[in-house]
CSV table of C-alpha atoms in Angstrom, one decimal:
chain,number,residue,atom,x,y,z
D,26,UNK,CA,3.0,-71.0,-10.5
D,27,UNK,CA,6.6,-70.2,-11.7
D,28,UNK,CA,7.3,-73.3,-13.9
D,29,UNK,CA,4.5,-71.5,-15.9
D,30,UNK,CA,5.8,-68.6,-15.8
D,31,UNK,CA,9.4,-69.8,-16.9
D,32,UNK,CA,8.0,-71.8,-19.9
D,33,UNK,CA,8.9,-71.8,-23.4
D,34,UNK,CA,6.2,-69.7,-25.1
D,35,UNK,CA,5.4,-71.0,-28.3
D,36,UNK,CA,6.1,-67.8,-30.7
D,37,UNK,CA,6.2,-68.4,-34.5
D,38,UNK,CA,7.6,-66.1,-36.7
D,39,UNK,CA,4.7,-64.4,-37.1
D,40,UNK,CA,6.3,-61.8,-34.3
D,41,UNK,CA,8.2,-60.2,-37.1
D,42,UNK,CA,5.4,-59.0,-38.8
D,43,UNK,CA,4.6,-56.9,-35.5
D,44,UNK,CA,8.4,-55.7,-35.7
D,45,UNK,CA,7.7,-54.2,-38.9
D,46,UNK,CA,4.2,-52.8,-38.3
D,47,UNK,CA,5.8,-51.0,-35.8
D,48,UNK,CA,8.7,-50.4,-37.7
D,49,UNK,CA,6.4,-49.0,-40.5
D,50,UNK,CA,4.6,-46.3,-37.5
D,51,UNK,CA,8.2,-45.0,-36.8
D,52,UNK,CA,9.5,-44.4,-39.8
D,53,UNK,CA,6.3,-42.3,-40.9
D,54,UNK,CA,7.7,-39.5,-37.8
D,55,UNK,CA,11.5,-40.5,-38.6
D,56,UNK,CA,12.5,-37.2,-38.0
D,57,UNK,CA,11.1,-36.6,-34.7
D,58,UNK,CA,11.3,-40.5,-33.7
D,59,UNK,CA,15.7,-40.0,-34.8
D,60,UNK,CA,16.5,-36.0,-33.7
D,61,UNK,CA,16.5,-37.5,-29.7
D,62,UNK,CA,19.4,-39.7,-29.6
D,63,UNK,CA,21.3,-37.2,-31.3
D,64,UNK,CA,21.2,-34.5,-29.4
D,65,UNK,CA,21.1,-36.5,-26.1
D,66,UNK,CA,24.1,-37.5,-27.0
D,67,UNK,CA,25.3,-34.5,-27.7
D,68,UNK,CA,24.0,-32.4,-24.6
D,69,UNK,CA,25.3,-34.9,-22.0
D,70,UNK,CA,29.0,-34.7,-23.2
D,71,UNK,CA,28.7,-30.8,-23.7
D,72,UNK,CA,27.1,-31.1,-20.4
D,73,UNK,CA,28.7,-33.5,-17.8
D,74,UNK,CA,31.6,-34.6,-19.8
D,75,UNK,CA,32.9,-31.2,-20.2
D,76,UNK,CA,31.3,-29.2,-17.7
D,77,UNK,CA,32.2,-31.4,-14.8
D,78,UNK,CA,35.6,-32.6,-16.8
D,79,UNK,CA,36.7,-29.6,-16.1
D,80,UNK,CA,36.7,-30.3,-12.3
D,81,UNK,CA,37.4,-34.2,-12.4
D,82,UNK,CA,39.9,-34.5,-15.6
D,83,UNK,CA,40.7,-38.4,-15.7
D,84,UNK,CA,39.2,-41.0,-13.9
D,85,UNK,CA,41.6,-44.4,-13.6
D,86,UNK,CA,44.0,-42.5,-16.3
D,87,UNK,CA,41.1,-42.4,-18.5
D,88,UNK,CA,39.9,-38.5,-19.2
D,89,UNK,CA,36.2,-37.8,-17.9
D,90,UNK,CA,34.5,-37.3,-21.2
D,91,UNK,CA,35.8,-40.9,-22.6
D,92,UNK,CA,34.5,-42.6,-19.3
D,93,UNK,CA,31.3,-41.7,-19.9
D,94,UNK,CA,30.1,-41.8,-23.7
D,95,UNK,CA,30.5,-45.9,-23.5
D,96,UNK,CA,27.8,-45.0,-20.3
D,97,UNK,CA,25.6,-42.6,-22.2
D,98,UNK,CA,25.9,-45.4,-25.2
D,99,UNK,CA,23.8,-47.7,-22.6
D,100,UNK,CA,21.8,-45.3,-20.7
D,101,UNK,CA,20.3,-44.6,-23.8
D,102,UNK,CA,19.8,-48.7,-24.7
D,103,UNK,CA,18.4,-48.6,-21.8
D,104,UNK,CA,16.0,-45.8,-21.9
D,105,UNK,CA,14.7,-46.7,-25.3
D,106,UNK,CA,14.1,-49.8,-24.7
D,107,UNK,CA,12.3,-49.6,-21.5
D,108,UNK,CA,10.4,-46.9,-22.4
D,109,UNK,CA,9.1,-48.1,-25.6
D,110,UNK,CA,7.7,-51.5,-23.9
D,111,UNK,CA,6.7,-50.1,-21.0
D,112,UNK,CA,4.4,-46.8,-22.0
D,113,UNK,CA,4.6,-47.5,-26.3
D,114,UNK,CA,3.2,-51.0,-25.7
D,115,UNK,CA,0.8,-49.7,-23.0
D,116,UNK,CA,-0.6,-47.6,-25.2
D,117,UNK,CA,-0.8,-49.8,-27.6
D,118,UNK,CA,-2.4,-52.2,-25.6
D,119,UNK,CA,-5.1,-50.5,-23.7
D,120,UNK,CA,-5.8,-47.4,-26.0
D,121,UNK,CA,-5.3,-48.6,-29.3
D,122,UNK,CA,-6.3,-51.7,-29.2
D,123,UNK,CA,-3.4,-52.7,-31.6
D,124,UNK,CA,-3.3,-56.1,-29.7
D,125,UNK,CA,-6.5,-56.5,-30.0
D,126,UNK,CA,-7.1,-56.2,-33.8
D,127,UNK,CA,-3.4,-57.9,-34.0
D,128,UNK,CA,-4.4,-61.5,-32.0
D,129,UNK,CA,-7.6,-60.9,-34.6
D,130,UNK,CA,-5.0,-61.9,-37.4
D,131,UNK,CA,-3.8,-64.9,-37.1
D,132,UNK,CA,-1.0,-63.8,-34.7
D,133,UNK,CA,-1.1,-64.8,-31.6
D,134,UNK,CA,-0.4,-63.7,-28.1
D,135,UNK,CA,3.3,-64.7,-28.3
D,136,UNK,CA,4.1,-63.3,-31.5
D,137,UNK,CA,2.3,-60.1,-30.6
D,138,UNK,CA,4.6,-59.7,-27.4
D,139,UNK,CA,7.7,-61.3,-28.8
D,140,UNK,CA,7.8,-59.1,-31.5
D,141,UNK,CA,7.1,-55.9,-29.0
D,142,UNK,CA,10.0,-57.3,-27.6
D,143,UNK,CA,12.3,-57.4,-30.9
D,144,UNK,CA,10.8,-53.7,-31.3
D,145,UNK,CA,12.1,-52.8,-28.5
D,146,UNK,CA,15.2,-53.8,-28.8
D,147,UNK,CA,16.0,-52.5,-32.4
D,148,UNK,CA,15.0,-49.2,-31.7
D,149,UNK,CA,17.7,-49.8,-28.4
D,150,UNK,CA,20.4,-50.6,-31.4
D,151,UNK,CA,19.3,-47.2,-34.0
D,152,UNK,CA,19.9,-45.0,-30.6
D,153,UNK,CA,23.4,-46.2,-30.9
D,154,UNK,CA,23.6,-46.2,-34.2
D,155,UNK,CA,23.0,-42.9,-34.7
D,156,UNK,CA,24.8,-41.8,-30.9
D,157,UNK,CA,27.6,-43.8,-32.0
D,158,UNK,CA,28.8,-41.3,-35.1
D,159,UNK,CA,27.9,-37.7,-32.7
D,160,UNK,CA,30.7,-38.9,-29.8
D,161,UNK,CA,32.8,-40.2,-32.7
D,162,UNK,CA,33.1,-36.6,-33.9
D,163,UNK,CA,34.1,-35.2,-30.4
D,164,UNK,CA,36.5,-38.0,-30.4
D,165,UNK,CA,35.5,-40.3,-27.2
D,166,UNK,CA,35.1,-43.0,-28.8
D,167,UNK,CA,37.9,-45.4,-30.1
D,168,UNK,CA,36.6,-47.1,-33.5
D,169,UNK,CA,36.6,-49.5,-35.6
D,170,UNK,CA,36.1,-52.0,-32.1
D,171,UNK,CA,32.9,-49.2,-30.9
D,172,UNK,CA,31.4,-50.4,-33.5
D,173,UNK,CA,30.4,-53.7,-32.3
D,174,UNK,CA,28.6,-51.4,-29.6
D,175,UNK,CA,25.8,-51.6,-32.7
D,176,UNK,CA,25.2,-55.6,-32.3
D,177,UNK,CA,25.6,-55.1,-28.6
D,178,UNK,CA,22.7,-53.1,-28.2
D,179,UNK,CA,20.5,-55.3,-29.8
D,180,UNK,CA,21.5,-57.5,-27.7
D,181,UNK,CA,21.1,-54.8,-24.8
D,182,UNK,CA,18.0,-54.1,-25.6
D,183,UNK,CA,16.1,-57.7,-25.1
D,184,UNK,CA,17.0,-57.5,-21.9
D,185,UNK,CA,15.5,-54.0,-20.8
D,186,UNK,CA,12.4,-54.8,-23.5
D,187,UNK,CA,11.9,-58.1,-21.5
D,188,UNK,CA,12.1,-56.0,-17.8
D,189,UNK,CA,9.5,-53.2,-18.9
D,190,UNK,CA,7.3,-55.5,-20.8
D,191,UNK,CA,7.1,-57.6,-17.3
D,192,UNK,CA,6.0,-54.9,-15.5
D,193,UNK,CA,4.0,-53.7,-18.6
D,194,UNK,CA,2.0,-56.8,-17.8
D,195,UNK,CA,1.3,-55.9,-13.9
D,196,UNK,CA,0.4,-53.1,-13.7
D,197,UNK,CA,-3.1,-51.7,-13.0
D,198,UNK,CA,-2.7,-48.4,-15.4
D,199,UNK,CA,-0.1,-46.7,-17.3
D,200,UNK,CA,0.2,-43.6,-14.2
D,201,UNK,CA,1.3,-46.6,-11.7
D,202,UNK,CA,3.9,-47.1,-14.4
D,203,UNK,CA,5.8,-44.4,-13.2
D,204,UNK,CA,7.0,-46.4,-10.2
D,205,UNK,CA,9.3,-48.8,-11.9
D,206,UNK,CA,10.8,-45.3,-13.7
D,207,UNK,CA,11.5,-43.9,-10.6
D,208,UNK,CA,12.7,-46.4,-8.3
D,209,UNK,CA,14.5,-48.8,-10.5
D,210,UNK,CA,15.4,-47.3,-13.9
D,211,UNK,CA,16.4,-43.8,-12.1
D,212,UNK,CA,18.6,-45.5,-9.5
D,213,UNK,CA,19.8,-48.3,-11.6
D,214,UNK,CA,21.5,-45.2,-14.0
D,215,UNK,CA,23.2,-43.8,-11.1
D,216,UNK,CA,24.6,-46.5,-9.6
D,217,UNK,CA,25.9,-48.4,-12.5
D,218,UNK,CA,29.1,-47.5,-12.4
D,219,UNK,CA,27.7,-44.2,-14.9
D,220,UNK,CA,29.0,-41.5,-14.1
D,221,UNK,CA,31.7,-42.2,-11.8
D,222,UNK,CA,33.5,-46.1,-10.8
D,223,UNK,CA,31.8,-48.5,-8.5
D,224,UNK,CA,34.6,-48.8,-6.7
D,225,UNK,CA,33.9,-46.6,-4.6
D,226,UNK,CA,30.9,-46.9,-3.1
D,227,UNK,CA,30.6,-48.8,0.2
D,228,UNK,CA,30.7,-52.8,-0.9
D,229,UNK,CA,27.0,-53.7,-0.1
D,230,UNK,CA,26.1,-51.1,-2.9
D,231,UNK,CA,28.9,-52.6,-5.0
D,232,UNK,CA,27.5,-56.9,-4.6
D,233,UNK,CA,23.6,-54.8,-5.0
D,234,UNK,CA,24.9,-53.1,-8.9
D,235,UNK,CA,26.5,-56.5,-10.0
D,236,UNK,CA,24.0,-58.8,-8.8
D,237,UNK,CA,20.5,-57.2,-9.7
D,238,UNK,CA,21.2,-53.9,-12.5
D,239,UNK,CA,21.4,-55.2,-15.6
D,240,UNK,CA,22.9,-51.6,-16.7
D,241,UNK,CA,25.9,-52.5,-14.7
D,242,UNK,CA,27.2,-55.0,-16.8
D,243,UNK,CA,26.0,-53.7,-20.4
D,244,UNK,CA,28.2,-50.3,-18.8
D,245,UNK,CA,31.2,-52.7,-18.3
D,246,UNK,CA,31.0,-54.3,-21.9
D,247,UNK,CA,29.9,-51.5,-23.5
D,248,UNK,CA,33.4,-50.0,-21.6
D,249,UNK,CA,35.2,-52.2,-22.7
D,250,UNK,CA,34.1,-51.8,-26.8
D,251,UNK,CA,34.4,-48.1,-27.1
D,252,UNK,CA,38.1,-47.3,-24.7
D,253,UNK,CA,38.6,-50.3,-25.9
D,254,UNK,CA,40.0,-52.3,-22.9
D,255,UNK,CA,38.7,-55.8,-23.8
D,256,UNK,CA,38.5,-57.9,-20.6
D,257,UNK,CA,37.6,-61.6,-20.3
D,258,UNK,CA,35.4,-59.9,-17.5
D,259,UNK,CA,33.6,-59.2,-20.4
D,260,UNK,CA,32.3,-62.8,-20.5
D,261,UNK,CA,30.7,-63.0,-17.2
D,262,UNK,CA,29.4,-59.9,-18.1
D,263,UNK,CA,27.8,-61.7,-21.4
D,264,UNK,CA,26.7,-64.3,-19.4
D,265,UNK,CA,24.9,-62.4,-17.1
D,266,UNK,CA,22.8,-60.9,-19.8
D,267,UNK,CA,22.3,-63.8,-21.4
D,268,UNK,CA,21.1,-65.3,-18.5
D,269,UNK,CA,18.9,-62.7,-17.0
D,270,UNK,CA,18.3,-61.4,-21.3
D,271,UNK,CA,16.3,-65.3,-21.4
D,272,UNK,CA,14.3,-65.3,-18.0
D,273,UNK,CA,12.7,-62.1,-18.1
D,274,UNK,CA,11.5,-62.8,-22.0
D,275,UNK,CA,10.6,-65.5,-21.4
D,276,UNK,CA,8.4,-64.4,-18.3
D,277,UNK,CA,6.7,-61.2,-20.1
D,278,UNK,CA,5.3,-63.5,-22.6
D,279,UNK,CA,3.8,-65.8,-20.2
D,280,UNK,CA,2.9,-62.6,-17.6
D,281,UNK,CA,1.7,-60.8,-20.7
D,282,UNK,CA,-0.4,-64.0,-22.3
D,283,UNK,CA,-2.0,-63.8,-18.6
D,284,UNK,CA,-2.8,-60.4,-19.0
D,285,UNK,CA,-4.4,-60.7,-22.3
D,286,UNK,CA,-6.8,-63.9,-22.3
D,287,UNK,CA,-9.7,-63.2,-20.0
């Protein structure tokens, strides 16, 4: 069973047709889609950065608003890819029958799911690209190294898209997607070194955060790029993300294939 889930699916270059289809639909409502990440960055920095930052002025010698700025980017990567490949993909699969229509063409199931994963990662990249100028206007990121956050967003987005698609493949209904949202995504947002350092947590929670929470590694690398504070530990974070991303993407495609073939 495990070997089948980790088998390499026959994905072809046609998966990019699925990606382009989603891009065309996305751009038809670009005003609505581009506004949330812009206002989200502004609200986070104003409410948490400047509000709480009045009382918690510095963490490890870094102004609090600068400490949370890379975490805001990482959270945007996680949320945009996860919700696109859970609720978005589920609606296209079950209610809109978009997957059925695409599979009726020369596209295979593997192509369709791979295209969905690539699109989820692309949305993460778009969100970070929109949020960076806002953070730059607040003076909380360091340029030009922070521009590397854009390719990092695609890398991290692919990881969270794969995780999301695994849940989409196994949930019985769209309502049950609320469980991974509230029991996995929300705790991860709070305990991944986002709004406070991991070092103030009990040791066992630090181990859990590093071992099983992907956002921990994305926040760490994002913080290195935007402060900037490069360190060799960033290589370990990227290696963890690459390994986990490869596994969840393979598993998600195989799980979705199992679900869609009746």
